[in-house]
Coordinates of C-alpha atoms and ligand atoms in Angstrom, one line a residue:
X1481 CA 79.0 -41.4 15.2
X1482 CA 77.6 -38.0 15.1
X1483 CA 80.2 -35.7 17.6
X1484 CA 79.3 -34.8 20.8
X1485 CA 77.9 -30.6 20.0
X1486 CA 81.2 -28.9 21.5
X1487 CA 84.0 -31.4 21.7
X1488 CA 86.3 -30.1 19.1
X1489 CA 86.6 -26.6 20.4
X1490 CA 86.4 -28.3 24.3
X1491 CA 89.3 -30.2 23.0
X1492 CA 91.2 -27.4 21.7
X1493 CA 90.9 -25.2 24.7
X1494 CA 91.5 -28.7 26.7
X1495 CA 94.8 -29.5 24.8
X1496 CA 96.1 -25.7 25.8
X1497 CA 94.7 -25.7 29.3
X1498 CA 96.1 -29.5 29.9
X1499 CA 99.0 -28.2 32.1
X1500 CA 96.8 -26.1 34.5
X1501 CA 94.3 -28.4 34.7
X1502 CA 96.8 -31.4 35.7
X1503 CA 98.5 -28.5 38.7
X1504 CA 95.0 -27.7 40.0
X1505 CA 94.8 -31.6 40.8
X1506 CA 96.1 -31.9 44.0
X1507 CA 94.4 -34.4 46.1
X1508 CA 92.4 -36.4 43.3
X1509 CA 94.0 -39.2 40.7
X1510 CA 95.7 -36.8 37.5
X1511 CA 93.8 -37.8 34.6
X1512 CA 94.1 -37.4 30.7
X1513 CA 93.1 -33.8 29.2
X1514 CA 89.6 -35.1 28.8
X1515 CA 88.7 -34.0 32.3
X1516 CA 89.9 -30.3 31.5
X1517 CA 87.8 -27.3 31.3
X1518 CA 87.2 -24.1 28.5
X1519 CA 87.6 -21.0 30.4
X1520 CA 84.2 -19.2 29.5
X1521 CA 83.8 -18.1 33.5
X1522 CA 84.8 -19.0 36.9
X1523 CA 82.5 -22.1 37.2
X1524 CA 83.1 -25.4 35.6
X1525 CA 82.0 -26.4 32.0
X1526 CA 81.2 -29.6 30.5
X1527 CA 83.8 -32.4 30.4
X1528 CA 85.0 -33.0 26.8
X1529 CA 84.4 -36.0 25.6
X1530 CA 84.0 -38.0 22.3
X1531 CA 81.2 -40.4 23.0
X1532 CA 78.3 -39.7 24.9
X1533 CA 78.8 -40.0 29.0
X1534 CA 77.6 -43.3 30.4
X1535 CA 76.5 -42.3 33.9
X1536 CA 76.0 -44.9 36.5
X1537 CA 72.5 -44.2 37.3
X1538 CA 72.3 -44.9 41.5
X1539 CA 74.6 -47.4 40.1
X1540 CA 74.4 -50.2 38.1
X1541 CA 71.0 -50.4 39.9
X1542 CA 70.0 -52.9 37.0
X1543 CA 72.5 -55.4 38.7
X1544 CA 72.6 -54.2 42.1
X1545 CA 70.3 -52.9 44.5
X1546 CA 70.3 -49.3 44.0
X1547 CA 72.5 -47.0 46.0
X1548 CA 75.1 -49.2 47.8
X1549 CA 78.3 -49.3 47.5
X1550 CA 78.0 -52.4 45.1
X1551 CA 75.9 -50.7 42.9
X1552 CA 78.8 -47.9 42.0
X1553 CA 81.5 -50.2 42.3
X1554 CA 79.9 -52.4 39.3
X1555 CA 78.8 -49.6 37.6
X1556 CA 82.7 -47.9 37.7
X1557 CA 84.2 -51.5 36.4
X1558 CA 81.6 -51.8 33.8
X1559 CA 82.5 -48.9 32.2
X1560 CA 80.6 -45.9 33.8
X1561 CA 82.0 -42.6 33.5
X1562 CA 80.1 -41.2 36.7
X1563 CA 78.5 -42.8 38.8
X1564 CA 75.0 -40.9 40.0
X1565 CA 74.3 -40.6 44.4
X1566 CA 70.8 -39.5 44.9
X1567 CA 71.1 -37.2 48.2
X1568 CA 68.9 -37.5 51.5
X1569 CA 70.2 -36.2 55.2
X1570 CA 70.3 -38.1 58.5
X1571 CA 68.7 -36.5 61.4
X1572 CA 72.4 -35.7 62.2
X1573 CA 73.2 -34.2 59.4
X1574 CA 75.1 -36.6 57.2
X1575 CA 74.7 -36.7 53.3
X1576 CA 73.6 -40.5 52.7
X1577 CA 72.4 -42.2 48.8
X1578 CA 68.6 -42.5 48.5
X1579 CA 66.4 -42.0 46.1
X1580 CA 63.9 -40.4 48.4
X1581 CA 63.4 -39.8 52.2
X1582 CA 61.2 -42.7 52.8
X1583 CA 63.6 -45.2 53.2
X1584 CA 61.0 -48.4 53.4
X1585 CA 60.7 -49.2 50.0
X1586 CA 64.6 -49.9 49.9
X1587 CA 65.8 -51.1 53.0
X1588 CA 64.7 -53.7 55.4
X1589 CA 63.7 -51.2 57.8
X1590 CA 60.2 -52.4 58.4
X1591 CA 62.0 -55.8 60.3
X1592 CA 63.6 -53.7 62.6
X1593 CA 60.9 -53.9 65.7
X1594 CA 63.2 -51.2 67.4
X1595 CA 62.0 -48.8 64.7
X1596 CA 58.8 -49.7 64.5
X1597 CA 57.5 -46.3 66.2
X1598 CA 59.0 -44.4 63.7
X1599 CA 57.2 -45.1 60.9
X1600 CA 55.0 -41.7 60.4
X1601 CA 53.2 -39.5 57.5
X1602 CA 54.6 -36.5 56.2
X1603 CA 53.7 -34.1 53.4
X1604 CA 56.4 -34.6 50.8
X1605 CA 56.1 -31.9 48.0
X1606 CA 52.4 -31.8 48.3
X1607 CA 51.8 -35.5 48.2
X1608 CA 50.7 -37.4 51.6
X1609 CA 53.5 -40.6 52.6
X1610 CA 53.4 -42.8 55.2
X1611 CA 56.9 -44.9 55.5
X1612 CA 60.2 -44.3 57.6
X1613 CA 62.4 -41.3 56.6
X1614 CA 66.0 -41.1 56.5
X1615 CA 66.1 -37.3 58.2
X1616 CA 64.3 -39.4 61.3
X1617 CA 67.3 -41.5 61.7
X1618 CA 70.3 -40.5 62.8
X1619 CA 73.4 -42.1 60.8
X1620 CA 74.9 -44.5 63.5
X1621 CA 70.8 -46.1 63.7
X1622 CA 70.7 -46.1 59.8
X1623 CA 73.8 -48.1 59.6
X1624 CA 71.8 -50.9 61.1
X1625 CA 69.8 -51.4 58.2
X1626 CA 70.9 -53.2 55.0
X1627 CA 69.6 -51.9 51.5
X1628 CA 66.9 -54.4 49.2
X1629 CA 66.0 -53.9 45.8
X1630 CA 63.0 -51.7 44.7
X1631 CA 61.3 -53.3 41.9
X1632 CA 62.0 -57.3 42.6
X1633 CA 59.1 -57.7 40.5
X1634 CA 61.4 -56.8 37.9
X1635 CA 64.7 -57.7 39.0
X1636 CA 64.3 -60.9 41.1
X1637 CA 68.1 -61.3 40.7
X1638 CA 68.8 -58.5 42.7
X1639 CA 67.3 -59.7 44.9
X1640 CA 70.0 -62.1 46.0
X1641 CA 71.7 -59.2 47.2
X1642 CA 69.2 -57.7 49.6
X1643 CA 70.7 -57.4 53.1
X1644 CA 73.9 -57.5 52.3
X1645 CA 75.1 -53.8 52.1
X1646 CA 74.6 -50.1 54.3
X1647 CA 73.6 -46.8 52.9
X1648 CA 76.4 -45.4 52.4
X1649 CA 77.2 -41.5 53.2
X1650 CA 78.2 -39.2 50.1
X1651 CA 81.8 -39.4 51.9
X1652 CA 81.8 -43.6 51.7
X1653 CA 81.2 -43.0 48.2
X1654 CA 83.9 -40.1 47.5
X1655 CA 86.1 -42.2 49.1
X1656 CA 85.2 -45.4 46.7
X1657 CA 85.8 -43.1 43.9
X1658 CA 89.3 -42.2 44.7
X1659 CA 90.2 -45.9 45.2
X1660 CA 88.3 -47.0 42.1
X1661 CA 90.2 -44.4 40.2
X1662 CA 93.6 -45.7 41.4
X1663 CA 92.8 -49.5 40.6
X1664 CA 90.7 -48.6 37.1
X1665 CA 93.7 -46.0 36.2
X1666 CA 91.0 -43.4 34.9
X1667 CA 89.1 -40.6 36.7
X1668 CA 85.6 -42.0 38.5
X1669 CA 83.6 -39.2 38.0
X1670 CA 80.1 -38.4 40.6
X1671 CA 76.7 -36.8 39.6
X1672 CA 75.4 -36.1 42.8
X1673 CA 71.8 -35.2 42.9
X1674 CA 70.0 -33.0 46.0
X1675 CA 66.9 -34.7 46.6
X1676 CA 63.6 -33.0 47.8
X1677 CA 65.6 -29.7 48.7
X1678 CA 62.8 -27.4 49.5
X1679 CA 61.3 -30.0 51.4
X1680 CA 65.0 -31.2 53.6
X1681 CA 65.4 -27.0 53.9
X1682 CA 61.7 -27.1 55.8
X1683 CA 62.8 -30.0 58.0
X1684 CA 65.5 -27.8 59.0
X1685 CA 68.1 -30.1 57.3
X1686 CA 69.5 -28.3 54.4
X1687 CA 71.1 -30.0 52.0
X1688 CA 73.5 -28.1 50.6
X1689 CA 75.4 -27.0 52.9
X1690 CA 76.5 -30.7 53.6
X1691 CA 77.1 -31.0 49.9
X1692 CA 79.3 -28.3 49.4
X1693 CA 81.2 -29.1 52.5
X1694 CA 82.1 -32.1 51.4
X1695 CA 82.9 -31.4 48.3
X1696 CA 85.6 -28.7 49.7
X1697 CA 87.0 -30.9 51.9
X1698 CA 87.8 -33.6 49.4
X1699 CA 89.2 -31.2 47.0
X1700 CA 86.2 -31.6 44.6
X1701 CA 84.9 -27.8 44.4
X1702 CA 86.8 -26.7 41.6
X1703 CA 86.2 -26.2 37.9
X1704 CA 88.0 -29.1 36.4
X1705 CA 86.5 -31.8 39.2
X1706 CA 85.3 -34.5 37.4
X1707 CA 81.8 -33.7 39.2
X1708 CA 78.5 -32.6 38.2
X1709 CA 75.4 -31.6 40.8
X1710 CA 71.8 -31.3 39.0
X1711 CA 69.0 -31.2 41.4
X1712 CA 64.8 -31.1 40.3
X1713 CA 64.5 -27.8 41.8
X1714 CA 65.4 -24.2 40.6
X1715 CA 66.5 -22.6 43.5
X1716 CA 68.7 -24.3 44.7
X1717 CA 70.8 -24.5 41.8
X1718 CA 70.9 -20.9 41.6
X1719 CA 72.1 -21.1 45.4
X1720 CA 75.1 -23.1 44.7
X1721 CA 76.1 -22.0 41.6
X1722 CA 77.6 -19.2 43.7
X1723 CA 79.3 -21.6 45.9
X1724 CA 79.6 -24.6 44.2
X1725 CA 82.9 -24.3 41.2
X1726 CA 81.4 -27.6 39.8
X1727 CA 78.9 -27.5 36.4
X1728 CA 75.2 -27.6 37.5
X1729 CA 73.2 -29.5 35.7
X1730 CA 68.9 -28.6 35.6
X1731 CA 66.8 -31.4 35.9
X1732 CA 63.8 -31.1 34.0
X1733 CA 60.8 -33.8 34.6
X1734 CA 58.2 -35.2 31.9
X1735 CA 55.8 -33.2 33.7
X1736 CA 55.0 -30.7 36.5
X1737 CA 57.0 -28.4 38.2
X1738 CA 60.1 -28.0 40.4
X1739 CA 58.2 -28.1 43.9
X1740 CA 60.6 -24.5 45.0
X1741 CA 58.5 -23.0 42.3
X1742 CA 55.4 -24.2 42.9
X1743 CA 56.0 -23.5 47.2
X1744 CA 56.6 -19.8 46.1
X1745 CA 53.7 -19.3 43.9
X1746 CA 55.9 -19.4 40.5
X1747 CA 54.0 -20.6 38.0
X1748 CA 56.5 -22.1 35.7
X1749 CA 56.2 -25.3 34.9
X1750 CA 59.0 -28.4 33.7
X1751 CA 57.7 -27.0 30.0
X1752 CA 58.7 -23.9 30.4
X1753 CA 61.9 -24.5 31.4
X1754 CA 62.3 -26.6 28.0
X1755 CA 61.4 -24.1 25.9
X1756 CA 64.3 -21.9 24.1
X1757 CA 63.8 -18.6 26.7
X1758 CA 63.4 -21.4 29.7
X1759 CA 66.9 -23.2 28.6
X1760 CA 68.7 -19.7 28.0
X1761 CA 67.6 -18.9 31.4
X1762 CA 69.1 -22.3 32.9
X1763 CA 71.9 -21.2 30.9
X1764 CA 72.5 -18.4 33.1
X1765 CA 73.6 -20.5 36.5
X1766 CA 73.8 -24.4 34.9
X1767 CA 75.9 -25.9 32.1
X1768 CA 73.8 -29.2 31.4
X1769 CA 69.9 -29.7 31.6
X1770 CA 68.8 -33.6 32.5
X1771 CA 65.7 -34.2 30.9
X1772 CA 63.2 -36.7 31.1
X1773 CA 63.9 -39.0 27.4
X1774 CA 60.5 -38.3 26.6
X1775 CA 61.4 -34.7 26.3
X1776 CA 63.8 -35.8 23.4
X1777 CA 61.7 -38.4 21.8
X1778 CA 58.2 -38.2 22.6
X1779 CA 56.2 -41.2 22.7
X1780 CA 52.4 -41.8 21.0
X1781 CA 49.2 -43.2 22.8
X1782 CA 50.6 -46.5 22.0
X1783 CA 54.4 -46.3 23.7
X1784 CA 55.6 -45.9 20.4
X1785 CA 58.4 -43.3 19.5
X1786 CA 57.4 -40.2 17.4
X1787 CA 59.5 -37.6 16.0
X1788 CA 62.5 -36.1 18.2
X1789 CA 61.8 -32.6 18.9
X1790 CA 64.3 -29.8 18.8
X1791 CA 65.2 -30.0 22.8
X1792 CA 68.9 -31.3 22.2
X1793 CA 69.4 -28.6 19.4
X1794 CA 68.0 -25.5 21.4
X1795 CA 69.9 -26.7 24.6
X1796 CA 73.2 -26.6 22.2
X1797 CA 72.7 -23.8 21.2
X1798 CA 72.8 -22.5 24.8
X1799 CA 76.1 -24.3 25.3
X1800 CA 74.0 -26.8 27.5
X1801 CA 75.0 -30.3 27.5
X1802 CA 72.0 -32.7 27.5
X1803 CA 71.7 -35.9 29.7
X1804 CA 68.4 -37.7 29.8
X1805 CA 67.3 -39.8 32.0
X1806 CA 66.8 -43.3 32.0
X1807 CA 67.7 -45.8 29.8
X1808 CA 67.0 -49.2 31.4
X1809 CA 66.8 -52.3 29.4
X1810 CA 63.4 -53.8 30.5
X1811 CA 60.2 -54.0 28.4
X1812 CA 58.4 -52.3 30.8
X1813 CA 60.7 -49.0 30.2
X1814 CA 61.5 -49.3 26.5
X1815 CA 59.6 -48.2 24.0
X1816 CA 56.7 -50.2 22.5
X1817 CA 59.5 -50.2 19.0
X1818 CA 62.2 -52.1 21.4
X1819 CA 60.4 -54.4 23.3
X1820 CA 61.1 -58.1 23.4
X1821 CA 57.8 -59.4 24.5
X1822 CA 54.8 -58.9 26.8
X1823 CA 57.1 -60.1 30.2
X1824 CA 57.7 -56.8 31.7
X1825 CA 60.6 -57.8 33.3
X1826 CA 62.5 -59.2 29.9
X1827 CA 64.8 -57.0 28.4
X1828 CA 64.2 -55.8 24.6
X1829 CA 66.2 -54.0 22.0
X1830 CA 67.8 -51.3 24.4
X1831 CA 70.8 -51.1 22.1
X1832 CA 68.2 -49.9 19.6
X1833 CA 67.1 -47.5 21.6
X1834 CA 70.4 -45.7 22.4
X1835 CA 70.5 -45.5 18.2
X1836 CA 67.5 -43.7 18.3
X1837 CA 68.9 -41.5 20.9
X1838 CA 72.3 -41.0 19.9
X1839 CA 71.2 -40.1 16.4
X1840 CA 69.6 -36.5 18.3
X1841 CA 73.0 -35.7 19.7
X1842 CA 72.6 -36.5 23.4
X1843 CA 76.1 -36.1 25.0
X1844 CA 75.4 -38.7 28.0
X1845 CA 72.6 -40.7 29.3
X1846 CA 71.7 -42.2 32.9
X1847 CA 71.7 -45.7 32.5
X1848 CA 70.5 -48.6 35.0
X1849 CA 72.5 -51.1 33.4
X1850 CA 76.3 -48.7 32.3
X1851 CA 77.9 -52.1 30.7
X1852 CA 75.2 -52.2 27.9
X1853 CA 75.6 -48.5 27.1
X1854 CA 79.0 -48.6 27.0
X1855 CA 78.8 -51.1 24.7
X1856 CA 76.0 -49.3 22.6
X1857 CA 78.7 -46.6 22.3
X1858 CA 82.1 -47.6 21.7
X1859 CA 81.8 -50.6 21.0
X1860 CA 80.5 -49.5 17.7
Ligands
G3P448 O1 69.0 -37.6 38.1 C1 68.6 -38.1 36.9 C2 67.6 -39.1 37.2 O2 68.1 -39.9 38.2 C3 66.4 -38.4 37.7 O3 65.5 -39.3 38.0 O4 64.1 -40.0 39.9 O5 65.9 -41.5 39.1 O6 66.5 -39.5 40.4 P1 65.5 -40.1 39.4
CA449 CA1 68.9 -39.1 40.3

């Protein structure tokens, strides 16, 4: 298997640095050297690592519905190496996991008659939605609801699960980190993601503050913290690079642009960002972009792959690790090579997939289902 662009000078500067990194580890589980840092500056680097990072994405949201507690848990005893919290705020404040303010689409919300007159439409990045929104909710009322699964369409047996678990706050799911860590004896990492930041920061609900609080508190803003933040937006990435000690990772969508940009009148675009001048300029405040796969292999009319382009090779030679996003074992998001059949909801040759992947160098990939990845990678 092709290494991972930087692991053996990572693991150099990691054998050296082993000692510091274990004293800096006060109030988290002490793991091997592989959660240590190179010393380029004062914020953290990439993790080393020999096989690509299997990052729970929301979860093992192809087993559980995404974003509970459930999700992460499976995804950690499957294999994951992080496990992925997208971030929305109460009305109150608190950091909770989900995908996007509207909270209908994946909890039961819409049978709670008591919240009835809160459903409302709002301007979300430009686009019109009418639904029920986390920020209108303060956390004691959201804990009444239970989390359901998004696409049953496509994963009717998650669906078993719906109404069985909260939303959990980003502190639930620190705190189901440390005691995975303990039981798994390895380091649960997190990749927390700030959702729709321009858009919380206009509700007058920041999100990074909350973010970077909690991180502090739990000992997790520090340069060898098994943690990554990545975000869609520019700005705020810049922001708390200068208070977060964490690596950053830059988002970068199949199309469009990050909505802080387009608010101020920028007129960069997710391209331009993945062009050679864009990634040295990420370079400058993040250590990892997170593209969407198609940036890496593109597909044709058809859904068929082409050829990779050189994404993965000009982020490397920024000293930016890639992770795409998302690998998910359906037909309906494979590629037309991989699938199994016409049933959307079937699952086709994912494992060929992560070949196809893996052969461009990618050094971790979000993945809805973390136990077929990890077996796509060291089980090899
Ligand atoms: O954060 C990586 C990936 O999760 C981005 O896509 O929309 O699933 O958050 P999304
Ligand atoms: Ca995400």
């Amino acid at each position: 298997m092709r290494k991972r662009w930087s692991t053996r000078t990572w693991r150099r500067t990691a054998v050296a640095l082993s000692g510091l990194a274990v004293l800096g580890m006060t109030s988290v589980v002490i793991v091997p050297a592989s959660a240590t840092e190179a010393p380029r500056t004062a914020f953290g680097q990439p993790h080393a690592h020999d096989e690509p990072l299997v990052i729970g994405h929301r979860g093992a949201s192809g087993h559980r519905p995404e974003h509970t507690l459930a999700a992460y848990e499976l995804a950690a005893r499957m294999g994951a190496d992080y496990i992925e919290p997208d971030l929305v705020t109460t009305k109150d404040g608190v950091l909770v996991a989900r995908h996007e303010p509207e909270i209908g689409g994946t909890t039961d919300v819409a049978d709670h008659p008591e919240f009835a007159d809160r459903k409302t439409t709002k301007s979300l990045d430009g686009t019109e939605v009418t639904g029920w929104f986390a920020e209108d909710f303060t956390l004691a009322e959201l804990k009444k609801l239970r989390a359901k699964e998004r696409i049953p369409e496509l994963r009717q047996e998650n669906t078993i699960y719906d109404g069985r678990y909260e939303v959990p706050t980003l502190q639930e799911i620190v705190d189901l980190s440390r005691r995975l860590s303990r039981q798994l004896h390895r380091e649960i990492g997190l990749y927390p993601e700030t959702k729709h930041p321009t858009y919380f920061r206009e509700q007058g609900l920041p999100l990074e503050p909350a973010l970077v609080r909690t991180l502090t508190r739990n000992g997790l803003n520090r340069p060898n913290a098994k943690v990554y933040v990545q975000s869609f937006e520019v700005t705020n990435l810049r922001e708390l690079r200068r208070q977060l000690r964490v690596p950053l990772v830059q988002l970068i969508g199949g199309s469009g642009a990050p909505y802080d940009l387009v608010a101020a009148g920028d007129p960069r675009t997710y391209d331009d960002l993945a062009t050679p001048e864009g990634l040295a300029e990420i370079a400058t405040y993040a250590r990892g972009i997170g593209p969407s796969k198609d940036r890496i292999i593109p597909r044709d009319a058809g859904g068929f792959l082409t050829e990779p382009t050189t994404l993965v090779d000009d982020a490397h030679a920024e000293r930016l690790v890639v992770h795409p996003y998302t690998f998910r074992a359906e037909n309906t998001f494979l590629p037309a090579d991989f699938r199994s059949s016409a049933d959307p909801a079937a699952w086709g040759d994912i494992f060929a997939e992560y070949d196809a992947f893996l052969a461009t160098g990618i050094d971790g990939v979000f993945a809805d289902h973390p136990d077929i990845a990890v077996a796509a990678f060291r089980d090899r």
